[in-house]
CSV table of C-alpha atoms and ligand atoms in Angstrom, one decimal:
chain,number,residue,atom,x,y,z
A,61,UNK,CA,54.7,26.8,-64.3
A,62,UNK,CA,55.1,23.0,-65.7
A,63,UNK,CA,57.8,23.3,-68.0
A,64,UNK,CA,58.4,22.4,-71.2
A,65,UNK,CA,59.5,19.0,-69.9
A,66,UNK,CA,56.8,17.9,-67.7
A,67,UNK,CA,54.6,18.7,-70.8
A,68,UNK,CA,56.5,16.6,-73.5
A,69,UNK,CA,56.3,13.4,-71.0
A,70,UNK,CA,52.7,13.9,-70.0
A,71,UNK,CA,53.2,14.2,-66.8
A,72,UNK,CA,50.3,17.6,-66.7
A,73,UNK,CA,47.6,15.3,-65.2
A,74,UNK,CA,49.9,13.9,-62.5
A,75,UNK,CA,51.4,17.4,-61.4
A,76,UNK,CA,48.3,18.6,-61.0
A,77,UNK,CA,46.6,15.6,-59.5
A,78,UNK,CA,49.7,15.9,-56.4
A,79,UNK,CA,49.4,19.9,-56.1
A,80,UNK,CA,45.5,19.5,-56.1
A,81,UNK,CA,45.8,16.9,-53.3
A,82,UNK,CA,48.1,19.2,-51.6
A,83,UNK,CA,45.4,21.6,-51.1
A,84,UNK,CA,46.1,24.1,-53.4
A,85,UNK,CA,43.3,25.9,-55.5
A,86,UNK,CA,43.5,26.8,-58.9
A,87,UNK,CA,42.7,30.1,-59.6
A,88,UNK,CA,44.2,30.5,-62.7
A,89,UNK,CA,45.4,27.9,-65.4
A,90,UNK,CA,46.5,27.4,-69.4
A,91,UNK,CA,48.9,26.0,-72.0
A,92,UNK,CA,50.7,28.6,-73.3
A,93,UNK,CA,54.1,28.6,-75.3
A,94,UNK,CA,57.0,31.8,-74.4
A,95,UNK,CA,58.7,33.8,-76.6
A,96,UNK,CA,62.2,34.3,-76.4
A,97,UNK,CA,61.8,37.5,-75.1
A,98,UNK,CA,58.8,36.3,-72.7
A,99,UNK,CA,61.8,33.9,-71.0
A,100,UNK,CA,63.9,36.4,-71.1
A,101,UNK,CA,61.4,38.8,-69.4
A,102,UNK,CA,60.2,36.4,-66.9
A,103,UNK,CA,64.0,35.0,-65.4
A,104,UNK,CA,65.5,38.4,-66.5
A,105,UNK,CA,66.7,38.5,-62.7
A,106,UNK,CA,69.5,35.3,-63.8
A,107,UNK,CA,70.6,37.1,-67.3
A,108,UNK,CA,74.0,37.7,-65.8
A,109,UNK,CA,74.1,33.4,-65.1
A,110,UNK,CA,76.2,31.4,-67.2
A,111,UNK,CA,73.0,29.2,-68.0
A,112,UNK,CA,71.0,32.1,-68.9
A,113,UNK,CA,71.1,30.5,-72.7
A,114,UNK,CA,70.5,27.1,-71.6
A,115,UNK,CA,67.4,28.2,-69.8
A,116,UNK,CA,65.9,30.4,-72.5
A,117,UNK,CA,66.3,27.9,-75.2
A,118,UNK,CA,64.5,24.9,-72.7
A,119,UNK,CA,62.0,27.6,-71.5
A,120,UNK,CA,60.8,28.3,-75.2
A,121,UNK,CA,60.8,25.0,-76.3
A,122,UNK,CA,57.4,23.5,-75.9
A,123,UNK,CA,54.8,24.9,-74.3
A,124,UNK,CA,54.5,25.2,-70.5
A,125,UNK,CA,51.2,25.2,-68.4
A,126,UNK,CA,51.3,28.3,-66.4
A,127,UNK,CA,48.7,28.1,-63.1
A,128,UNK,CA,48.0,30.7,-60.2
A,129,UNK,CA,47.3,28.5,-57.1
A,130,UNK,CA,45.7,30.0,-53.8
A,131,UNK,CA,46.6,28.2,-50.3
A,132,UNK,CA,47.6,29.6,-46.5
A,133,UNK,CA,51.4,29.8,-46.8
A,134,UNK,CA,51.2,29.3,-50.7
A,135,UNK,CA,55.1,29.9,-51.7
A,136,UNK,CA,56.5,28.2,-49.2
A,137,UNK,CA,54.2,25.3,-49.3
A,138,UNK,CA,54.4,24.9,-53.0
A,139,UNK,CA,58.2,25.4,-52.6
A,140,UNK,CA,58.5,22.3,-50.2
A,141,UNK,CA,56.0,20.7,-52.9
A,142,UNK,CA,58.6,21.0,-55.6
A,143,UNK,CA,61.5,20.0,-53.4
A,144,UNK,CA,65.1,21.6,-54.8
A,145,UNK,CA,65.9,23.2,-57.6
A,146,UNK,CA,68.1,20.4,-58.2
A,147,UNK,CA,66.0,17.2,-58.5
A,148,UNK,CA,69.3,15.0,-57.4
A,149,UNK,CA,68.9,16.8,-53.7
A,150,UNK,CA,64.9,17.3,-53.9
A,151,UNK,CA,63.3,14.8,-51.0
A,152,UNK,CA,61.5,12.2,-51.6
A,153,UNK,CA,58.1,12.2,-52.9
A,154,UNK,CA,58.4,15.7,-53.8
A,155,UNK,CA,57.5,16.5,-57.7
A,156,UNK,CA,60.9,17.3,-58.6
A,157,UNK,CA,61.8,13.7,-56.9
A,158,UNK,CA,59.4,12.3,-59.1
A,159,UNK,CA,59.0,14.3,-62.9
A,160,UNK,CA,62.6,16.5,-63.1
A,161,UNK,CA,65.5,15.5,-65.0
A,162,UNK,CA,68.6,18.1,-64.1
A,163,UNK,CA,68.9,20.9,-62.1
A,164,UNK,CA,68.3,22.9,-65.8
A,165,UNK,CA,65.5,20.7,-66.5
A,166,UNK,CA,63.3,20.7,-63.4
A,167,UNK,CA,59.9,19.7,-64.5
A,168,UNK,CA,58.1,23.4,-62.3
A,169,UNK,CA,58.8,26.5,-61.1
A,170,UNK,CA,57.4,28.2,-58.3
A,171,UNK,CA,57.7,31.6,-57.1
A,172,UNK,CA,59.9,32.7,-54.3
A,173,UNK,CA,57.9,35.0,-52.5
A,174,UNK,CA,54.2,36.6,-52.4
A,175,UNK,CA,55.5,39.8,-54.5
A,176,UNK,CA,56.9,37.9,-56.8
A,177,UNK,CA,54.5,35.8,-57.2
A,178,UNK,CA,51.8,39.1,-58.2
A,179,UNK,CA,54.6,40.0,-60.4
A,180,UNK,CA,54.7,36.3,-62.4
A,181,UNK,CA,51.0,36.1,-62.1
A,182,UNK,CA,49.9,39.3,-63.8
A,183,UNK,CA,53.0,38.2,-66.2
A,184,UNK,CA,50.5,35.1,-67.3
A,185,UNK,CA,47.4,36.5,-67.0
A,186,UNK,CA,44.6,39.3,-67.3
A,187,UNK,CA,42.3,39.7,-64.5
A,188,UNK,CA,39.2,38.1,-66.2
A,189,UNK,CA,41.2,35.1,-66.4
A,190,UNK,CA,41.6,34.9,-62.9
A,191,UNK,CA,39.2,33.2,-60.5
B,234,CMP,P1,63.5,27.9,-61.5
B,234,CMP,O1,63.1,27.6,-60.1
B,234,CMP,O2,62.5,28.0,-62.5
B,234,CMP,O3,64.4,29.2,-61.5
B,234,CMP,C1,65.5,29.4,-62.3
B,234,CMP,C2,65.8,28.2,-63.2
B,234,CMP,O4,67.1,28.2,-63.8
B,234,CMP,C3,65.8,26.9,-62.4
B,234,CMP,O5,64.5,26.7,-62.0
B,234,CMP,C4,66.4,26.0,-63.4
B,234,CMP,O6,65.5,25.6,-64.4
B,234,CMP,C5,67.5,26.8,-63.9
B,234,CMP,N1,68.8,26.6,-63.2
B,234,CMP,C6,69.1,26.9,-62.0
B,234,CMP,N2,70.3,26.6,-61.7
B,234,CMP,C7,70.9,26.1,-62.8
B,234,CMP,C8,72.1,25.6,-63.1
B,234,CMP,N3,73.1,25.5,-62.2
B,234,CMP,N4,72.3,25.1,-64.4
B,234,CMP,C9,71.3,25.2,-65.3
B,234,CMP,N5,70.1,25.7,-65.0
B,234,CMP,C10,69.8,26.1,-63.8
């Protein structure tokens, strides 16, 4: 996902333009706004987290782009793409370097493993919008 951040700044088109270049594929993409409950849903596995609020209320606040993308070695690629969770220790170059504002603010998310990543998918999308 680009979250509500990266949205609100513009910063879609150069996301895309450095995970594109990365090599990954698109295989599913669109701008979509979540629910409260939808946030809730989707990070219900940090609900117990003192910034469980704080997340929520950023996650629903604009809309995100939510994208599938297809590579060898996807999650752990696109995880070394987006650098740390918190942007203060992401390396350099990476898109959390470059678009993120705080550790809650962080510009992306990517999934942390291939199941989860089905899970989050399907969570975003119907089949026929995947390609
Ligand atoms: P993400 O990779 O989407 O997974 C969980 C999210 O919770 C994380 O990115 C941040 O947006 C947020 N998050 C993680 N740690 C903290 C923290 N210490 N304080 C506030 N938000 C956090």
């Amino acid at each position: 996902m680009l979250k509500p951040d990266s949205v609100e700044k513009g910063n879609i088109g150069a996301i895309l333009e450095k995970v594109t270049a990365s090599g990954f594929r698109i295989v599913a993409m669109k701008l979509t706004q979540l629910t409260k409950a939808d946030a809730e849903a989707f990070y219900a596995v940090h609900n117990e987290r003192p910034f469980f609020g704080e997340l929520v209320n950023y996650m629903t606040r604009g809309p995100i782009v939510a994208a599938i993308l297809e590579k060898e070695n996807a999650v752990q690629d696109f995880r070394t793409l987006i650098g740390a969770t918190n942007p203060a220790e992401a390396a350099e170059g990476t898109i959390r370097n470059m678009f993120a504002e705080s550790i809650s603010q962080n510009a992306v998310h990517g999934s942390d493993s291939d199941e989860n990543a089905g899970i989050e998918g399907a969570f975003h999308f119907s089949e026929r919008e995947m390609f």
